[in-house]
PDB file of C-alpha atoms in Angstrom:
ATOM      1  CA  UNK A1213      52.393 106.353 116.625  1.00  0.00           C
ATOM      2  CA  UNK A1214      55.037 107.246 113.881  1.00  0.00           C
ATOM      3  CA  UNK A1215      53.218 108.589 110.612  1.00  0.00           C
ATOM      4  CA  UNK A1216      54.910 105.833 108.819  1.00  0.00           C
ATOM      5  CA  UNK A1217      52.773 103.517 110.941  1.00  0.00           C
ATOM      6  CA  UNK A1218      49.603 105.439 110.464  1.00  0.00           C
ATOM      7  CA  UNK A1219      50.165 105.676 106.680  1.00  0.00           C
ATOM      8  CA  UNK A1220      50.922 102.186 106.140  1.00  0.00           C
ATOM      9  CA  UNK A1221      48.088 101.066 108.094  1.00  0.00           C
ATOM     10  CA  UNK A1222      45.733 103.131 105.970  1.00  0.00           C
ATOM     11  CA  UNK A1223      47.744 101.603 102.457  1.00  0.00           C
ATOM     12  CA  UNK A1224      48.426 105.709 101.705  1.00  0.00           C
ATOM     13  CA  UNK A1225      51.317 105.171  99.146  1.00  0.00           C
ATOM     14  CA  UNK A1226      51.329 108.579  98.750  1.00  0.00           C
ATOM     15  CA  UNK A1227      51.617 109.649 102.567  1.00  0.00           C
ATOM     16  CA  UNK A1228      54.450 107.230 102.769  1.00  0.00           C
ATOM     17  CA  UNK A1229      56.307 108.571  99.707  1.00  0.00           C
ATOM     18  CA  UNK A1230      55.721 112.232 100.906  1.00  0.00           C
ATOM     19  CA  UNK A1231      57.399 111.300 104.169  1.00  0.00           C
ATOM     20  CA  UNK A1232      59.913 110.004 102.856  1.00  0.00           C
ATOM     21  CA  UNK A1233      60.694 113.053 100.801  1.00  0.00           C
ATOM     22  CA  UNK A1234      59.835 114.881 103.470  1.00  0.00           C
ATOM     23  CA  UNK A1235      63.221 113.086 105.659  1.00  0.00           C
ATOM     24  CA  UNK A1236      61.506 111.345 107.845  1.00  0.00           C
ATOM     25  CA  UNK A1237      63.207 108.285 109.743  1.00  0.00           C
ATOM     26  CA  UNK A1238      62.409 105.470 107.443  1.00  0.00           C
ATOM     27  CA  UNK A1239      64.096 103.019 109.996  1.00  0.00           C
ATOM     28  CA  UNK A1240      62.284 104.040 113.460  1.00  0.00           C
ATOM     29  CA  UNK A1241      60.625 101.347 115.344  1.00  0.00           C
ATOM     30  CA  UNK A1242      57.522 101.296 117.330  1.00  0.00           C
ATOM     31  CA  UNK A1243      56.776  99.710 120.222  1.00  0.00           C
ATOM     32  CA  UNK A1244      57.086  96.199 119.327  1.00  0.00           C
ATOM     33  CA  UNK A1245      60.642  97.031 117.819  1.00  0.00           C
ATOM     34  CA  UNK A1246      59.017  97.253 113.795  1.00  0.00           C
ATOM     35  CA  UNK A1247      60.005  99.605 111.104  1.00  0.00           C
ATOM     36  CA  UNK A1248      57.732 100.913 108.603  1.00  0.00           C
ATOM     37  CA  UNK A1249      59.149  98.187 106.063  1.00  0.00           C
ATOM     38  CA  UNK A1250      58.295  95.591 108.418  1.00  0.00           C
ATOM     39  CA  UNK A1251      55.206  96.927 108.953  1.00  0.00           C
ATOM     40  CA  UNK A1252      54.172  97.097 105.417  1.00  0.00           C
ATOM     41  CA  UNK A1253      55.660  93.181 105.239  1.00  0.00           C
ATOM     42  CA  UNK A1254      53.067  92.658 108.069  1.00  0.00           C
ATOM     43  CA  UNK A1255      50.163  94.224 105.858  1.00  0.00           C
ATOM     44  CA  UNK A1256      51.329  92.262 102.683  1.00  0.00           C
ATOM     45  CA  UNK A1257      51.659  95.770 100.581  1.00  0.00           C
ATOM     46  CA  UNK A1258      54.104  95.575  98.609  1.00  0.00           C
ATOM     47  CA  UNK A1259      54.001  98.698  96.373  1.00  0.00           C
ATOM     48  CA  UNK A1260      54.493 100.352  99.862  1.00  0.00           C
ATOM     49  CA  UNK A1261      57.171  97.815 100.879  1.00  0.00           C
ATOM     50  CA  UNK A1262      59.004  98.503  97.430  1.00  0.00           C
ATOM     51  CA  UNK A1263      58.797 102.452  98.674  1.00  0.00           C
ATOM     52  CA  UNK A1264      60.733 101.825 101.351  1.00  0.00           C
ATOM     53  CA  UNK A1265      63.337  99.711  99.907  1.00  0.00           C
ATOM     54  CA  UNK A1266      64.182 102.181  97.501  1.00  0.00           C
ATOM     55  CA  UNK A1267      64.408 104.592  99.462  1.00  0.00           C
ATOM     56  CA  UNK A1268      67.432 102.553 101.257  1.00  0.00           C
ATOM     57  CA  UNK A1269      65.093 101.322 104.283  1.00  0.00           C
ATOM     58  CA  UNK A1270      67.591  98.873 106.660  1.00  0.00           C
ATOM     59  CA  UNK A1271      65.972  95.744 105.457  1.00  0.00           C
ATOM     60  CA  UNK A1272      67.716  93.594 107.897  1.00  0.00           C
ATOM     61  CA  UNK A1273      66.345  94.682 111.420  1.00  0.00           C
ATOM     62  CA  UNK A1274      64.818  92.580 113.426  1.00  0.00           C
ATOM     63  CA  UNK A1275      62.249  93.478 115.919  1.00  0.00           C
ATOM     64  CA  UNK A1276      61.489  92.796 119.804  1.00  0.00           C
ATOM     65  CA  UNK A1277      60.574  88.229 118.506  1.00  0.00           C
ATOM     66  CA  UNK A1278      63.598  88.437 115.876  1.00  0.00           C
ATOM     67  CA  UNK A1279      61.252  88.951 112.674  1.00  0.00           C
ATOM     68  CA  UNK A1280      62.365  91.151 109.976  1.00  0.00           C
ATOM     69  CA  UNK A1281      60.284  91.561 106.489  1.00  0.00           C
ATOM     70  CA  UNK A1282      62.257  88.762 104.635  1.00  0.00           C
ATOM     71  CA  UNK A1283      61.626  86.253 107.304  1.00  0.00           C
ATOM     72  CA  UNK A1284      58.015  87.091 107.964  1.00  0.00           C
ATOM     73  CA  UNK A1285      57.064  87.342 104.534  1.00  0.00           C
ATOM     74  CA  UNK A1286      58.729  83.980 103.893  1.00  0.00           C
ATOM     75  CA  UNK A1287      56.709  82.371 106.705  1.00  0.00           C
ATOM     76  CA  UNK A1288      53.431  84.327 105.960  1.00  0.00           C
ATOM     77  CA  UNK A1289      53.796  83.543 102.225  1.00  0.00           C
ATOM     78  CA  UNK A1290      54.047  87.418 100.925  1.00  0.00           C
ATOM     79  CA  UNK A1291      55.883  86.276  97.772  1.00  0.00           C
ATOM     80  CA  UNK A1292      55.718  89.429  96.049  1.00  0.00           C
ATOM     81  CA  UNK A1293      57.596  91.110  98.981  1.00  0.00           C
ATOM     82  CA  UNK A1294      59.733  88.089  98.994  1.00  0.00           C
ATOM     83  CA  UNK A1295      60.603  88.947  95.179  1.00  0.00           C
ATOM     84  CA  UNK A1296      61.377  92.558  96.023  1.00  0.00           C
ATOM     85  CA  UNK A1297      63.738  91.618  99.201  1.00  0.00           C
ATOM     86  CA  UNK A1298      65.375  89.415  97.517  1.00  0.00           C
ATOM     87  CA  UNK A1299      66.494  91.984  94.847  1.00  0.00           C
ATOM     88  CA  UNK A1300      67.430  94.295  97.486  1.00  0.00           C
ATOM     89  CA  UNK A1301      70.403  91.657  98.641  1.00  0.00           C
ATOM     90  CA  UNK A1302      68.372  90.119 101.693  1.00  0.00           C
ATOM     91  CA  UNK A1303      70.591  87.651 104.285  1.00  0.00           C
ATOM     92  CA  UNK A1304      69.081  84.585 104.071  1.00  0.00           C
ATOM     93  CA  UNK A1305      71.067  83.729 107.353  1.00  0.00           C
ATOM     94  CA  UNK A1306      69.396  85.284 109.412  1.00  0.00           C
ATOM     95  CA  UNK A1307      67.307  83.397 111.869  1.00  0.00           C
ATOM     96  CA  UNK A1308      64.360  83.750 113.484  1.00  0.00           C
ATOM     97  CA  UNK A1309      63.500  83.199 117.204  1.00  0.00           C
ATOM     98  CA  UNK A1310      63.182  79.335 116.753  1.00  0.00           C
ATOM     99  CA  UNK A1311      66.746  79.691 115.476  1.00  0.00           C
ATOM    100  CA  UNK A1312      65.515  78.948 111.327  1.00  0.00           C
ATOM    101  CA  UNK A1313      65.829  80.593 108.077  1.00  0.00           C
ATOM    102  CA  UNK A1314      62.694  81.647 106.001  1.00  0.00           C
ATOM    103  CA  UNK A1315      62.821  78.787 104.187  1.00  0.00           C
ATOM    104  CA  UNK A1316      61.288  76.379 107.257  1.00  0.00           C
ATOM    105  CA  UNK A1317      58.287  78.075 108.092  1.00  0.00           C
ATOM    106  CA  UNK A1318      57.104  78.300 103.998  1.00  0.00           C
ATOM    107  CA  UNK A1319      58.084  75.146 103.679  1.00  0.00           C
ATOM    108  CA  UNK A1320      55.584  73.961 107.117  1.00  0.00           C
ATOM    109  CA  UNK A1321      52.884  76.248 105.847  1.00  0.00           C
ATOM    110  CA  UNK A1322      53.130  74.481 102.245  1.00  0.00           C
ATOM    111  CA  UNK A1323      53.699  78.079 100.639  1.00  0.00           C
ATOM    112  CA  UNK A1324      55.053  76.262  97.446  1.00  0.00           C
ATOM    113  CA  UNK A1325      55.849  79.549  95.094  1.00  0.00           C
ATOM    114  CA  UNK A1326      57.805  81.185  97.921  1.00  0.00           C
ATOM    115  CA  UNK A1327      59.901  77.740  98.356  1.00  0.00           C
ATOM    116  CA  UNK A1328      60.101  77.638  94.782  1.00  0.00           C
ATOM    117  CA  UNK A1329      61.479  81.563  94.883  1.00  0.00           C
ATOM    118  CA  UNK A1330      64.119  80.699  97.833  1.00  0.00           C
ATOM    119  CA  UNK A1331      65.566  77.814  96.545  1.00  0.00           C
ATOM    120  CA  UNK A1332      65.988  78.991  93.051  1.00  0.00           C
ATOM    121  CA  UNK A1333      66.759  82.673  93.474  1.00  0.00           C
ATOM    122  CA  UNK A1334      68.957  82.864  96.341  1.00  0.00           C
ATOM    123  CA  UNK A1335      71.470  81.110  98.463  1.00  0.00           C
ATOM    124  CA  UNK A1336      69.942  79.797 101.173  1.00  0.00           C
ATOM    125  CA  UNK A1337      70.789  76.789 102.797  1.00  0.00           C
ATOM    126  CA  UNK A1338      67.999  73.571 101.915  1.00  0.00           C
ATOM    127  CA  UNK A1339      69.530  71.902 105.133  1.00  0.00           C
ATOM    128  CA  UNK A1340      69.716  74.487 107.823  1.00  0.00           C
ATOM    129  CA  UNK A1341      68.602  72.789 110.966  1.00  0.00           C
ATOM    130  CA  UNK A1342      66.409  75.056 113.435  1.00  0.00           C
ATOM    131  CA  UNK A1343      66.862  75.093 117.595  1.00  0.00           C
ATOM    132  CA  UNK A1344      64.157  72.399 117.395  1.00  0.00           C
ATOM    133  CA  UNK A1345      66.612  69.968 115.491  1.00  0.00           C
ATOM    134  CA  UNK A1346      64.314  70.360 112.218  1.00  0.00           C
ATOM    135  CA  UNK A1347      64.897  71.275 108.761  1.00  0.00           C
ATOM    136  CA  UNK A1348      62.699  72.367 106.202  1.00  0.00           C
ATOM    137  CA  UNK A1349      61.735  69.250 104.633  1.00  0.00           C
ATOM    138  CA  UNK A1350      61.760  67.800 108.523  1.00  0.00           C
ATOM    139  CA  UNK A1351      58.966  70.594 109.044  1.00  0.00           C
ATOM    140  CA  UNK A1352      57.137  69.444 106.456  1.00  0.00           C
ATOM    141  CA  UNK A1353      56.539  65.977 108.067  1.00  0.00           C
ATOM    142  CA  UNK A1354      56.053  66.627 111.321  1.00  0.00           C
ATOM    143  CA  UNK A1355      54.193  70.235 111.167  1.00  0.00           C
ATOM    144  CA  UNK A1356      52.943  69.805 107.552  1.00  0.00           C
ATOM    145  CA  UNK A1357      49.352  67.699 107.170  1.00  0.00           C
ATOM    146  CA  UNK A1358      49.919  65.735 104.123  1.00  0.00           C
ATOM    147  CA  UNK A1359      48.824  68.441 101.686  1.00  0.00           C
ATOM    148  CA  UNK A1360      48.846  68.576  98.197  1.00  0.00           C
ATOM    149  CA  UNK A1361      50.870  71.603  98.756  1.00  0.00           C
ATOM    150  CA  UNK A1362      53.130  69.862 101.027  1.00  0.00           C
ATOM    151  CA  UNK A1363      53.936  66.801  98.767  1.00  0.00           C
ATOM    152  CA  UNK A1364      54.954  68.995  96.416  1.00  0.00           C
ATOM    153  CA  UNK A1365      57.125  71.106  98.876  1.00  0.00           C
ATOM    154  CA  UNK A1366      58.671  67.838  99.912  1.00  0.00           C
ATOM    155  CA  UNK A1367      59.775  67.177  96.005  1.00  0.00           C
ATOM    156  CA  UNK A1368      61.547  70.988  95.782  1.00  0.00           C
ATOM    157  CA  UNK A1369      62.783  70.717  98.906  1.00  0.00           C
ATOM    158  CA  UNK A1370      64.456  67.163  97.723  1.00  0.00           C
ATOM    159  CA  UNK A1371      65.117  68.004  93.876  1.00  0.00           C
ATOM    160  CA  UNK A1372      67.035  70.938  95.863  1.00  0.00           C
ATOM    161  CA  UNK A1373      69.947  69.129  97.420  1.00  0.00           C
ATOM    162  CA  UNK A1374      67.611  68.210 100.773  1.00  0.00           C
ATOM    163  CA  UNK A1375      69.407  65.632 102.780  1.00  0.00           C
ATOM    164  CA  UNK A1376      66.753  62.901 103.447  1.00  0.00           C
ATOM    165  CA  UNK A1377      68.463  61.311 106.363  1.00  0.00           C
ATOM    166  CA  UNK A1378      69.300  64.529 108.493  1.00  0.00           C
ATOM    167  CA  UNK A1379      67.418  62.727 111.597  1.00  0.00           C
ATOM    168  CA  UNK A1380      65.644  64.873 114.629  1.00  0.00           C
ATOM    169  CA  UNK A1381      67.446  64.954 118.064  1.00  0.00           C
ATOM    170  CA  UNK A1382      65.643  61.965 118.934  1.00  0.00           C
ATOM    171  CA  UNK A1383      67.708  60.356 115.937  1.00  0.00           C
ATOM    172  CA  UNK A1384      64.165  59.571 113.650  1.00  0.00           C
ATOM    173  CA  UNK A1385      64.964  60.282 110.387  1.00  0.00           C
ATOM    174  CA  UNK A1386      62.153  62.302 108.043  1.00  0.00           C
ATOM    175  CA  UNK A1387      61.355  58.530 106.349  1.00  0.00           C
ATOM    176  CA  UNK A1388      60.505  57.062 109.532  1.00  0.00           C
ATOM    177  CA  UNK A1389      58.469  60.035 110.450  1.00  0.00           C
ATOM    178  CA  UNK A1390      56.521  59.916 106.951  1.00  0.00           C
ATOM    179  CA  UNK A1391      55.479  56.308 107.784  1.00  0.00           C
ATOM    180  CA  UNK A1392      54.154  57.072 110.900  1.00  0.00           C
ATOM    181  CA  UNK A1393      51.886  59.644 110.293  1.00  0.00           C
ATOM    182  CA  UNK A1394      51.210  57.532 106.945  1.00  0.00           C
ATOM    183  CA  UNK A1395      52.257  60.068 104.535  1.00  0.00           C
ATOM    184  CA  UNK A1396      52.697  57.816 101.764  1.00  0.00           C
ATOM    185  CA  UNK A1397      53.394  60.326  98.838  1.00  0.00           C
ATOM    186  CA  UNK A1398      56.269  61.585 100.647  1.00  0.00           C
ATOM    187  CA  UNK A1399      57.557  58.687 101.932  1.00  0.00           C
ATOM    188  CA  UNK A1400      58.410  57.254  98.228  1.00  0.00           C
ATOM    189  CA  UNK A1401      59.634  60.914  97.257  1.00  0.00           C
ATOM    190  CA  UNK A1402      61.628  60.096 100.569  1.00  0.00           C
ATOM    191  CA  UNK A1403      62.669  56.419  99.185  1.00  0.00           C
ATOM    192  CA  UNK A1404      63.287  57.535  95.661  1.00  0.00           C
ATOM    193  CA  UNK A1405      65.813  60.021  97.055  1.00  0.00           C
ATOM    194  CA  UNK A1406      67.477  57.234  98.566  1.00  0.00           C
ATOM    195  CA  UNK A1407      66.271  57.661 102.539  1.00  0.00           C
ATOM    196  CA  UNK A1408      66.696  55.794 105.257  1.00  0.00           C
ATOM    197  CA  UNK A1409      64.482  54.389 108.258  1.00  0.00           C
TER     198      UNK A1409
END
């Protein structure tokens, strides 16, 4: 295993910094196609992650399932490594193996402060539609249970320029799927915004 990897899995900083002042690779993978940055994405360190980064780490590769640190720490809710990618210039076009952006999978797991971050701090697109025919506030329906967390999702996602009647590939629009699994709060968010069944 790389030293990057060893160092990162025992949170050494200071191993980490010394390699990289030593010249080491800060962009090798291991076996599962991850660099160190990912890696430290994966542990949720961010003083480690911020190493990296500033030390010009490629923060764009993606490994062997198409995750790369600003698309798993969008979807794992990491918003402090969120914060620090974004800073760095991170694509928010670039998908992940279900074909989405980071902003689907925070918005499914109800990670409301890393929504919050992505829609108001960079350009990502509210209504990017995924291979499954979903967008984010579509995830939110059908994946999401109804949470306080996800209600309130929902409204960002909406006060955000979310098209309410971007339907599935079945043609049900997020309204109709609200009423069905009797998700009331979002259904009038869904209403107010002017939605359709």
């Amino acid at each position: 295993m790389n030293n990057f990897f060893q160092a990162i899995a025992r949170r050494d900083a200071d191993a980490v910094q010394a390699l990289i002042d030593a010249g080491a690779d800060i962009n090798a993978a291991d076996e599962r196609g991850r660099t160190p940055l990912l890696a430290a994405t994966h542990a949720n360190n961010p003083a480690i992650a911020k190493l990296l980064i500033d030390a010009g780490a490629d923060i764009h590769k993606q490994d062997h399932i198409l995750d790369n640190p600003f698309l798993y720490a969008g979807a794992e809710g990491h918003l402090e490594i969120v914060k620090l990618l974004l800073a760095a210039g991170a694509n928010t076009r670039i998908r992940n193996r279900y074909g989405g952006v980071a902003l689907i999978p925070a918005s499914e797991h109800g990670y409301v402060d890393v929504v919050r971050e992505l829609l108001t701090s960079s350009d990502i697109n509210v209504n990017h539609i995924n291979n499954l025919g979903w967008t984010a506030l579509m995830e939110v329906i059908v994946l999401g249970n109804n949470s306080p967390n996800h209600i309130e999702v929902a409204k960002l996602l909406i006060e955000h320029g979310a098209d309410v009647n971007i339907p599935d590939k079945e043609g049900v629009t997020p309204l109709r799927h609200a009423k069905r699994r009797r998700f009331n709060e979002i259904a009038a968010l869904l209403e107010h915004a002017g939605a359709r069944l």
